PDB file of C-alpha atoms in Angstrom:
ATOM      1  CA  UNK C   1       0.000   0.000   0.000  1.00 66.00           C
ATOM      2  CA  UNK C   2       1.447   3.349  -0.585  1.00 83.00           C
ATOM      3  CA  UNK C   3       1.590   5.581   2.344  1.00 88.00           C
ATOM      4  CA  UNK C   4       0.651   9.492   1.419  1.00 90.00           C
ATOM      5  CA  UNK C   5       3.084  11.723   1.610  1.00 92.00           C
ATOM      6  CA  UNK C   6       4.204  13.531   5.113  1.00 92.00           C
ATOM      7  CA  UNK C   7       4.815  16.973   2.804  1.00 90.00           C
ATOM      8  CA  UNK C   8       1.245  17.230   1.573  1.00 88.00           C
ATOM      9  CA  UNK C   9      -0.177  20.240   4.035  1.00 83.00           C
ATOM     10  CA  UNK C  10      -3.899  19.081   2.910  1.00 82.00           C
ATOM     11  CA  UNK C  11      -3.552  15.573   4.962  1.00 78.00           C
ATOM     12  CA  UNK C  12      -6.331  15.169   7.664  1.00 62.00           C
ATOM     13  CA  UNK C  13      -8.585  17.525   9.139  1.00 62.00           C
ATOM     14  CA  UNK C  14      -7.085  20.764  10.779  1.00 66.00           C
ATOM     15  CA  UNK C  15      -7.075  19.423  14.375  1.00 69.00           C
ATOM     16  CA  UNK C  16      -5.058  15.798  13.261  1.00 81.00           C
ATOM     17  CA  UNK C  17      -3.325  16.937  10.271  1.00 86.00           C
ATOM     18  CA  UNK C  18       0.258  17.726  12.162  1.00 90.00           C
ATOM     19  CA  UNK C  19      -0.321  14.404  14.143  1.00 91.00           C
ATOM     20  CA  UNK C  20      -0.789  11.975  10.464  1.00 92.00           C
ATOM     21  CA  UNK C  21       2.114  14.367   9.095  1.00 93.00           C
ATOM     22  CA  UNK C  22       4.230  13.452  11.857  1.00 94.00           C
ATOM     23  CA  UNK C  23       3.076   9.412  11.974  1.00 94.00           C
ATOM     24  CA  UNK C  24       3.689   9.536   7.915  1.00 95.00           C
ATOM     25  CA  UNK C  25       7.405  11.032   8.423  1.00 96.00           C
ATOM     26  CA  UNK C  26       8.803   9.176  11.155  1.00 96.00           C
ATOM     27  CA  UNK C  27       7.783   5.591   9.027  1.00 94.00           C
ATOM     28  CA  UNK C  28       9.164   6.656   5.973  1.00 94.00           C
ATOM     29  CA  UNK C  29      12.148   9.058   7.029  1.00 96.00           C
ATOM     30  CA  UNK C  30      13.548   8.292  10.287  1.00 96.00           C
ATOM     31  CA  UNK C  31      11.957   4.447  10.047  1.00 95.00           C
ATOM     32  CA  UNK C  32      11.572   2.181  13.136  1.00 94.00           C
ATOM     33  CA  UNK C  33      14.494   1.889  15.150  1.00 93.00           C
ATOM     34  CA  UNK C  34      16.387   5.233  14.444  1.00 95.00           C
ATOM     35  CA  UNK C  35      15.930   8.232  16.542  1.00 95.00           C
ATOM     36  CA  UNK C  36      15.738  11.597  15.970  1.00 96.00           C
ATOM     37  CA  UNK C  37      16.188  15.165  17.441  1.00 94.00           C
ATOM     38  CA  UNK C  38      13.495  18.104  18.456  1.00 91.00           C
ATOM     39  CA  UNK C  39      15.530  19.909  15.871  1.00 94.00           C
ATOM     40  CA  UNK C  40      14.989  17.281  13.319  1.00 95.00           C
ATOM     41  CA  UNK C  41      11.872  17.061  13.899  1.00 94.00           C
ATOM     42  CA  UNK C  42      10.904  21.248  14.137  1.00 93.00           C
ATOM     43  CA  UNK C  43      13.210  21.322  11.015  1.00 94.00           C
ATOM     44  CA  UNK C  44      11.001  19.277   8.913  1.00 94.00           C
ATOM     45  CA  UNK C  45       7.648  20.706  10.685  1.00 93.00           C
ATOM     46  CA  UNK C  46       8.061  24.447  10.540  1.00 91.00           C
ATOM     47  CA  UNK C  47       4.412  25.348   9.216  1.00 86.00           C
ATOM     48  CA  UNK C  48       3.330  22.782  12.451  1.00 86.00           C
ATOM     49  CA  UNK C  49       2.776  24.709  16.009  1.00 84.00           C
ATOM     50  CA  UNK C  50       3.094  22.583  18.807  1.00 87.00           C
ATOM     51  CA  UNK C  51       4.543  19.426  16.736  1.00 91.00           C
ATOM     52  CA  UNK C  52       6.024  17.912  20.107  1.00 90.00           C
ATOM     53  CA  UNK C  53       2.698  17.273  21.341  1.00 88.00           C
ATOM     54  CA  UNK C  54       1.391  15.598  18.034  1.00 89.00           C
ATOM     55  CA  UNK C  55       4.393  13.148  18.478  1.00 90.00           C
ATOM     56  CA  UNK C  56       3.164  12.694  21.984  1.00 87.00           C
ATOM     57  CA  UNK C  57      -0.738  12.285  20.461  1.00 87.00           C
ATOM     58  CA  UNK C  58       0.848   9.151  18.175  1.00 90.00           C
ATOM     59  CA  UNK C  59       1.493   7.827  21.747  1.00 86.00           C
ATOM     60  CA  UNK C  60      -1.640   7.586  22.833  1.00 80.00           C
ATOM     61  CA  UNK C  61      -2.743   5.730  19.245  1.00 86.00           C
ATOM     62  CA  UNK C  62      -0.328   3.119  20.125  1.00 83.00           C
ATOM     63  CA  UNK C  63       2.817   4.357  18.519  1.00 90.00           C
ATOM     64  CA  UNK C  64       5.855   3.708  20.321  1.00 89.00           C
ATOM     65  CA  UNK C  65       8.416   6.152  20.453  1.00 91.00           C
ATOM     66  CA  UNK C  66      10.844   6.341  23.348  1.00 88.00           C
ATOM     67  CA  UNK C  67      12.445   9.255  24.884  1.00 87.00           C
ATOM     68  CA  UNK C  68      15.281   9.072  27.729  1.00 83.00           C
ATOM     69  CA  UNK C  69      12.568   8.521  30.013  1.00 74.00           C
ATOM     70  CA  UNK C  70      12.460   5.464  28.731  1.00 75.00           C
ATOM     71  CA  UNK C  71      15.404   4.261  27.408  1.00 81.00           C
ATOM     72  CA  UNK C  72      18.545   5.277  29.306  1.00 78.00           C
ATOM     73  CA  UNK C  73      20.757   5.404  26.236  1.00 86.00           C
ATOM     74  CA  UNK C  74      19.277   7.697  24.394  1.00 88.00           C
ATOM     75  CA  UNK C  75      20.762  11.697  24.822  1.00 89.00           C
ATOM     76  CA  UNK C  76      18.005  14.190  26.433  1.00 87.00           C
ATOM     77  CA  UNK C  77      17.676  16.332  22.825  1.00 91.00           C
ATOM     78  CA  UNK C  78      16.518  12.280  21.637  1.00 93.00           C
ATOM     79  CA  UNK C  79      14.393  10.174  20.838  1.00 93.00           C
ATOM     80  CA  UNK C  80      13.557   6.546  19.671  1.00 94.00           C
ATOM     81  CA  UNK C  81      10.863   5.319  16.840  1.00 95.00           C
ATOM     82  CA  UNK C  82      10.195   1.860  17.982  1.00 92.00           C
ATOM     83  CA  UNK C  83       7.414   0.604  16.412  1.00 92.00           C
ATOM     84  CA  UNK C  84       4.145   1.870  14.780  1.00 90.00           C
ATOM     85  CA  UNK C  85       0.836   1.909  15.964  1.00 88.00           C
ATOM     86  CA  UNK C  86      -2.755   3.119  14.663  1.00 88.00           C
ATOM     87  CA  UNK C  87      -2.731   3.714  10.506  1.00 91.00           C
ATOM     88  CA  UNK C  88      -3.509   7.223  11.980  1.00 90.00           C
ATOM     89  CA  UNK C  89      -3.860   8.716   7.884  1.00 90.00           C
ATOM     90  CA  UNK C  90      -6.783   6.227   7.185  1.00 89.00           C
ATOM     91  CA  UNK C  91     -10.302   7.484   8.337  1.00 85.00           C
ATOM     92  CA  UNK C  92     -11.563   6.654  11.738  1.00 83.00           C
ATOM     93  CA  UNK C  93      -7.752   5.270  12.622  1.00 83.00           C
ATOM     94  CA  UNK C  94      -7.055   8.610  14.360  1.00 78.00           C
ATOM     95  CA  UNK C  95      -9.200   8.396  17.662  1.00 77.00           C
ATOM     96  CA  UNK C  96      -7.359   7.373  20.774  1.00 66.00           C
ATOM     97  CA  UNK C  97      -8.397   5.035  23.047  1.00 64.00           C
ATOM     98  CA  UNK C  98     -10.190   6.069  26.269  1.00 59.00           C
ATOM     99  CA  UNK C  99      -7.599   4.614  28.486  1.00 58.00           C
ATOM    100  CA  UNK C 100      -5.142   6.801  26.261  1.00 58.00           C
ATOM    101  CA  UNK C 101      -5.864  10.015  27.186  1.00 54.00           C
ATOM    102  CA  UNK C 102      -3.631  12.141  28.851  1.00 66.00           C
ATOM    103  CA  UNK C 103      -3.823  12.864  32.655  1.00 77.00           C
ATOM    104  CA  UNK C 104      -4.650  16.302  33.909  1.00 82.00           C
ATOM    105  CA  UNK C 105      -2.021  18.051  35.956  1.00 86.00           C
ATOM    106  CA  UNK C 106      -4.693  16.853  38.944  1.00 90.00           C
ATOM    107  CA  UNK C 107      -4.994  13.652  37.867  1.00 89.00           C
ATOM    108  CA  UNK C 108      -1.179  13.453  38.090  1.00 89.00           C
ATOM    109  CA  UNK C 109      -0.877  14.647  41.515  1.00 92.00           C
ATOM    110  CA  UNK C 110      -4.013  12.041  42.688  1.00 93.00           C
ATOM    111  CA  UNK C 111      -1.730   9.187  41.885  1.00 92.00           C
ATOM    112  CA  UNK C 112       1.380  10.311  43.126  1.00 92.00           C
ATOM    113  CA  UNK C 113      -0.951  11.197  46.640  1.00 92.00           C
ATOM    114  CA  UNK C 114      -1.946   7.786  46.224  1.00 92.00           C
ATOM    115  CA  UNK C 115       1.459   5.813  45.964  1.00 91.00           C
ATOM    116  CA  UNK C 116       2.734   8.429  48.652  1.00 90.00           C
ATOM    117  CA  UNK C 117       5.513   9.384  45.994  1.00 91.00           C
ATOM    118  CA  UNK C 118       7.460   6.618  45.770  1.00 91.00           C
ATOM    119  CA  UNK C 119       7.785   4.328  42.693  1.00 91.00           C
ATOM    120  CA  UNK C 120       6.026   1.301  43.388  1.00 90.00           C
ATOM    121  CA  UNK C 121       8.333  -0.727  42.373  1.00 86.00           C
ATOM    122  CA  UNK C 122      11.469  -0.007  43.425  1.00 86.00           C
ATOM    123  CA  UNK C 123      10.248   2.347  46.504  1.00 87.00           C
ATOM    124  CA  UNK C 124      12.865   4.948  45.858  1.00 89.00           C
ATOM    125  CA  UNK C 125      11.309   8.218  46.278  1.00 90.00           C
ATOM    126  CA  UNK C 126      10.961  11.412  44.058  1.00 87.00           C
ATOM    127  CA  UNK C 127      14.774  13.127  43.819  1.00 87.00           C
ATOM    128  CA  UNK C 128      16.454  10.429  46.020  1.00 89.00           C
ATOM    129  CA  UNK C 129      20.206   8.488  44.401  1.00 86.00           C
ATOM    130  CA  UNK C 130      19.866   5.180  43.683  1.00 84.00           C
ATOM    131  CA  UNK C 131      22.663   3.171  45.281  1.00 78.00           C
ATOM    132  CA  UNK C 132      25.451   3.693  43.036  1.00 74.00           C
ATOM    133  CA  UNK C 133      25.355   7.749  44.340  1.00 73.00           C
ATOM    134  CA  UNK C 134      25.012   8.946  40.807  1.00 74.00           C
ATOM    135  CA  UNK C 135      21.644   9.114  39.509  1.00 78.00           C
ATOM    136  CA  UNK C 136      18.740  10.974  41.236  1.00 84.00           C
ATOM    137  CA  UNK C 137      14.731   9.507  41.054  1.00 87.00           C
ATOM    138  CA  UNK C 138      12.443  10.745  38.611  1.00 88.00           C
ATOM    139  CA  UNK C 139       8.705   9.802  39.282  1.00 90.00           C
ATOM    140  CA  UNK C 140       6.726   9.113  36.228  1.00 88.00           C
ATOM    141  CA  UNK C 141       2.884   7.693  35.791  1.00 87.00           C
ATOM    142  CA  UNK C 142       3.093   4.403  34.351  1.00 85.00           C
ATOM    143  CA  UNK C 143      -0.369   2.860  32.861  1.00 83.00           C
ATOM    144  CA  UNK C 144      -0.953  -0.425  33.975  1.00 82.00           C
ATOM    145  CA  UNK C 145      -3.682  -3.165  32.090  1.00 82.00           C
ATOM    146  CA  UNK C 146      -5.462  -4.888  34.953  1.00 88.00           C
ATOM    147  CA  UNK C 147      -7.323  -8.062  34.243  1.00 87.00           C
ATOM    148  CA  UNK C 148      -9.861  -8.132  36.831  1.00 85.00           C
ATOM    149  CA  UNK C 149     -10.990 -11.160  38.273  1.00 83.00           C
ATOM    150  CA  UNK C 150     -14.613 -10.970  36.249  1.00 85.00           C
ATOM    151  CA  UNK C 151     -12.106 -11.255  33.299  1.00 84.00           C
ATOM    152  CA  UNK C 152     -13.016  -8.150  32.237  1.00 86.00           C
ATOM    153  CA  UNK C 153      -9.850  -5.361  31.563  1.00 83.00           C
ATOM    154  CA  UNK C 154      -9.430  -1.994  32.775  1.00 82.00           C
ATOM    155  CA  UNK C 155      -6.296   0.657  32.920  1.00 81.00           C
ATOM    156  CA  UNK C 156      -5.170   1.775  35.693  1.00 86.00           C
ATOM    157  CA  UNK C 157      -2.399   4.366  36.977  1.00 88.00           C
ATOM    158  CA  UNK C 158       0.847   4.028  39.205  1.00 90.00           C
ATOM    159  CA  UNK C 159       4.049   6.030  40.654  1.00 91.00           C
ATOM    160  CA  UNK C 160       6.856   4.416  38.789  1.00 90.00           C
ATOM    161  CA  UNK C 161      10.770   6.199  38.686  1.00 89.00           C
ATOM    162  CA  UNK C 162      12.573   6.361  34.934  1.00 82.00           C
ATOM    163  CA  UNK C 163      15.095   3.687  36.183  1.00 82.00           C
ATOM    164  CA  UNK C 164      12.038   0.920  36.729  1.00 83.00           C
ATOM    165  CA  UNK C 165      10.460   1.870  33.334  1.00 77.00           C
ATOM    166  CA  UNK C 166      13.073   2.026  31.280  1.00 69.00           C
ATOM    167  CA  UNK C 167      12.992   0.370  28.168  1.00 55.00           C
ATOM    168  CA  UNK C 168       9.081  -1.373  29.467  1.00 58.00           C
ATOM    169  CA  UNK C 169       6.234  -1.054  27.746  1.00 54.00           C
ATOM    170  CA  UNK C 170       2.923  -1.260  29.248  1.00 58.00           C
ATOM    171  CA  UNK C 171       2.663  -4.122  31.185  1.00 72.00           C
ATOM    172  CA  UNK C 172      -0.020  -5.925  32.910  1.00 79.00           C
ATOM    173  CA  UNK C 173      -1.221  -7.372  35.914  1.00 86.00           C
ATOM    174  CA  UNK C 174      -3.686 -10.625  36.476  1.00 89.00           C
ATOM    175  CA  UNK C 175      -5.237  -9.609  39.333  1.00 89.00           C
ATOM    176  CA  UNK C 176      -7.408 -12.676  39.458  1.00 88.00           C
ATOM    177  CA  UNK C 177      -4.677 -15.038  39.681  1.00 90.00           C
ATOM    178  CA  UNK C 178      -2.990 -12.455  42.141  1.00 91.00           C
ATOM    179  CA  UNK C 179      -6.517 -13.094  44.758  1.00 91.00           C
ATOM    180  CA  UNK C 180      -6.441 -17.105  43.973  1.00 91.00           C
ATOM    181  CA  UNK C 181      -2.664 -17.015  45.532  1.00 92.00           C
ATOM    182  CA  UNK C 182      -3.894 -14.859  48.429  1.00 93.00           C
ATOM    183  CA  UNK C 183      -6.669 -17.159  49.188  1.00 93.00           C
ATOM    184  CA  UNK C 184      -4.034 -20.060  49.028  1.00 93.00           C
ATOM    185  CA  UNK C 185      -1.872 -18.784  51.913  1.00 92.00           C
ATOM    186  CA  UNK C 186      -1.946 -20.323  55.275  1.00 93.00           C
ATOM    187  CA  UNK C 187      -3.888 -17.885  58.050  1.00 92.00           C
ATOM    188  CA  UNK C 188      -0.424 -16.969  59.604  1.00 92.00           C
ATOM    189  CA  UNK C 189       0.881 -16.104  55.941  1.00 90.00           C
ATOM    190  CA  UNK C 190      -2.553 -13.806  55.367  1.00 92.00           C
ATOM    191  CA  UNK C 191      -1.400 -12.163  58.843  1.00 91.00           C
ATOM    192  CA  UNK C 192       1.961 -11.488  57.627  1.00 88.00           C
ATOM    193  CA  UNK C 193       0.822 -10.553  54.417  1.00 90.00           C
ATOM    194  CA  UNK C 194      -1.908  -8.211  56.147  1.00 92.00           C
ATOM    195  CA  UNK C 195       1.372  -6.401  58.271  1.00 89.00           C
ATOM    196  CA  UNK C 196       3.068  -5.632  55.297  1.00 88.00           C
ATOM    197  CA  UNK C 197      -0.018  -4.149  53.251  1.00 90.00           C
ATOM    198  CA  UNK C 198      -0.884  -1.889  56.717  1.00 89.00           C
ATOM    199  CA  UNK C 199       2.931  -0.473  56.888  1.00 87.00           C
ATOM    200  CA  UNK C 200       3.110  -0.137  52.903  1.00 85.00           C
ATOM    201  CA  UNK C 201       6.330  -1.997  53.555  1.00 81.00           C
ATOM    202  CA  UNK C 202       8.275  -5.542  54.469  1.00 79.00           C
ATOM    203  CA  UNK C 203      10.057  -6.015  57.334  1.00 73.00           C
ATOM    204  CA  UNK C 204      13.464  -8.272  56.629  1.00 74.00           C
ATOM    205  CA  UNK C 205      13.454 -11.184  59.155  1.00 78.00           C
ATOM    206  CA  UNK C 206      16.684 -12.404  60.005  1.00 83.00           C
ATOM    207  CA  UNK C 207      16.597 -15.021  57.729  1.00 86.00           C
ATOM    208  CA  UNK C 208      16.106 -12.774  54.706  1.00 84.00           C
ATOM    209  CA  UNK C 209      18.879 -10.795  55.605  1.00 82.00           C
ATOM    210  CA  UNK C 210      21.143 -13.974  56.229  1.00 88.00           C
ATOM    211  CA  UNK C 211      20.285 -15.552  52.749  1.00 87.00           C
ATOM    212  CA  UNK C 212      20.585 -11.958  51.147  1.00 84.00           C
ATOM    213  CA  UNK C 213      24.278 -11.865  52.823  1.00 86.00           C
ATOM    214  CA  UNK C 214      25.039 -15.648  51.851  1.00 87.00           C
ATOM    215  CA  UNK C 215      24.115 -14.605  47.902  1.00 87.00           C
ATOM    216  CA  UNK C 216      27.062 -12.330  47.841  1.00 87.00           C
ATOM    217  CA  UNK C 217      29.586 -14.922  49.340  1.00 87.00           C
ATOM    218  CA  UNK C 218      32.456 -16.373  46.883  1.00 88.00           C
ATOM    219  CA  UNK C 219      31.753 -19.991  46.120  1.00 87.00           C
ATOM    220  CA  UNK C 220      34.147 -21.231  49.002  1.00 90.00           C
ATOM    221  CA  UNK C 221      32.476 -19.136  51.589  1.00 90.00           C
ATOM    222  CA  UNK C 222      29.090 -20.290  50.156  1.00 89.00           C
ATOM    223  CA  UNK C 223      30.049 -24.083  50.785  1.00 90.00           C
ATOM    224  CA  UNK C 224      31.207 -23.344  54.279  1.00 92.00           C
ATOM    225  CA  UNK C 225      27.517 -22.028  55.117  1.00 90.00           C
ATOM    226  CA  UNK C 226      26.227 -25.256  53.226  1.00 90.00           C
ATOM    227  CA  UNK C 227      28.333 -28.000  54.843  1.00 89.00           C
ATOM    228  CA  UNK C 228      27.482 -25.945  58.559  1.00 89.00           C
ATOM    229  CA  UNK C 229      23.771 -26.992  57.201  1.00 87.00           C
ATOM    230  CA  UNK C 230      24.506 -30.746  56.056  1.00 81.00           C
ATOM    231  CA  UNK C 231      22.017 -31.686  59.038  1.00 71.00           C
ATOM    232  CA  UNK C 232      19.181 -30.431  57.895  1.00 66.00           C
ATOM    233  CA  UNK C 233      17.054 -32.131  55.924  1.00 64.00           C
ATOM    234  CA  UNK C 234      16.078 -30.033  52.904  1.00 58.00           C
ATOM    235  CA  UNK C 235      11.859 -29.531  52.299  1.00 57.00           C
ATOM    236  CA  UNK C 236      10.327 -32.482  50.696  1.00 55.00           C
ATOM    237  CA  UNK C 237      13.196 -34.504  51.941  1.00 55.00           C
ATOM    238  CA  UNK C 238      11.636 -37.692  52.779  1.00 54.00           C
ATOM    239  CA  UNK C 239      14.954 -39.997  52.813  1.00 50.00           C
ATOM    240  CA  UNK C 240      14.710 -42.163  55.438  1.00 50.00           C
ATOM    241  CA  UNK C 241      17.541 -42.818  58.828  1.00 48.00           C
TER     242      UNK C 241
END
């Protein structure tokens, strides 16, 4: 099929003609893969106000185009064409999805209230250096798929820093396998469990902090721990004396 032509200024109606302008020139001048510059990208748009945000609009239609947010090795001034999404320059292909739109500056601030402003993942909080001293946190809203228990799907919203979603694309949760595990733990695991979800943390036990030490041993040390354990009889051990 061949693709119209990014130059033609009579593409689309007047309030999605930078956005299919923008969709047609990054597939068939920078092409997926390469990256480009603001100044690349201003250079070939100048009759086109505002034609960051129609790059950001392609976003929402399923195009996925990475910035430094995202992936790490790319330069601030850069960014990424990974793949394509929506055929945006074909009738009716231009609408975003609900679960697309962009978040309102309150919106934004509801979630991070939410998550208490730390990345969920991680639990580093907003500004803080990661533990090589170098890089500071940058919180982000990360779009999650949820597939509810009903089997039905829904999108939800969650504090994540750049370092956790770098290089991700949306991912998704099963939260109905997620209950099915819960409803499989023993009553002192649900108690546990409970503790942690109350403190929006986990306590290390002893043990945890043992094993995490015994990880970092060289193989020799490791074997020492092992043969101080060679009376125990490992779970599901059912050898007989």
């Amino acid at each position: 099929m061949t693709l119209p032509s990014w130059q033609d200024e009579k593409i689309g109606s007047r309030k999605i003609g930078g956005m299919v302008r923008a969709a047609l020139w990054l597939l068939t001048v920078v092409e997926e893969g390469n990256t480009f510059t603001k100044a690349e990208l201003r250079s070939a748009f100048p009759d086109v106000a505002q034609i960051d945000r129609r790059i950001r609009e392609l976003r929402d239609r399923g195009w996925r185009i990475d910035t430094s947010r995202e992936d790490a090795s790319l330069k601030q001034e850069e960014q990424r064409f990974v793949s394509r999404g929506a055929e945006v320059w074909i009738p009716g292909q231009a609408k975003a999805p609900k679960h697309k739109n962009s978040l309102t500056p309150a919106q934004r601030q509801k979630v991070f209230e939410a998550d208490s402003y730390l990345c969920r993942s991680c639990g580093i909080a907003a500004g803080e250096e990661y533990e090589d001293g170098v890089m500071q946190s940058v919180l982000n809203i990360a779009r999650r798929k949820v597939l509810l228990a009903d089997g039905t799907e829904e999108y939800q919203f969650v504090t994540e820093c750049k370092k956790c979603g770098s290089g991700r694309a949306d991912r998704e949760v099963n939260l109905g396998a997620l209950l099915e595990l819960v409803e499989g733990l023993s009553p002192i695991e649900r108690r546990i469990l409970v503790g942690w979800i109350n403190a929006d943390r986990r306590s290390l036990e002893p043990i945890d902090k043992l094993w995490g030490l015994y990880r970092t041993l060289p193989e020799e040390a490791r074997k020492t721990v092992a043969g101080a354990l060679d009376d125990v009889d490992a779970p599901g051990d059912n050898t007989d004396d």
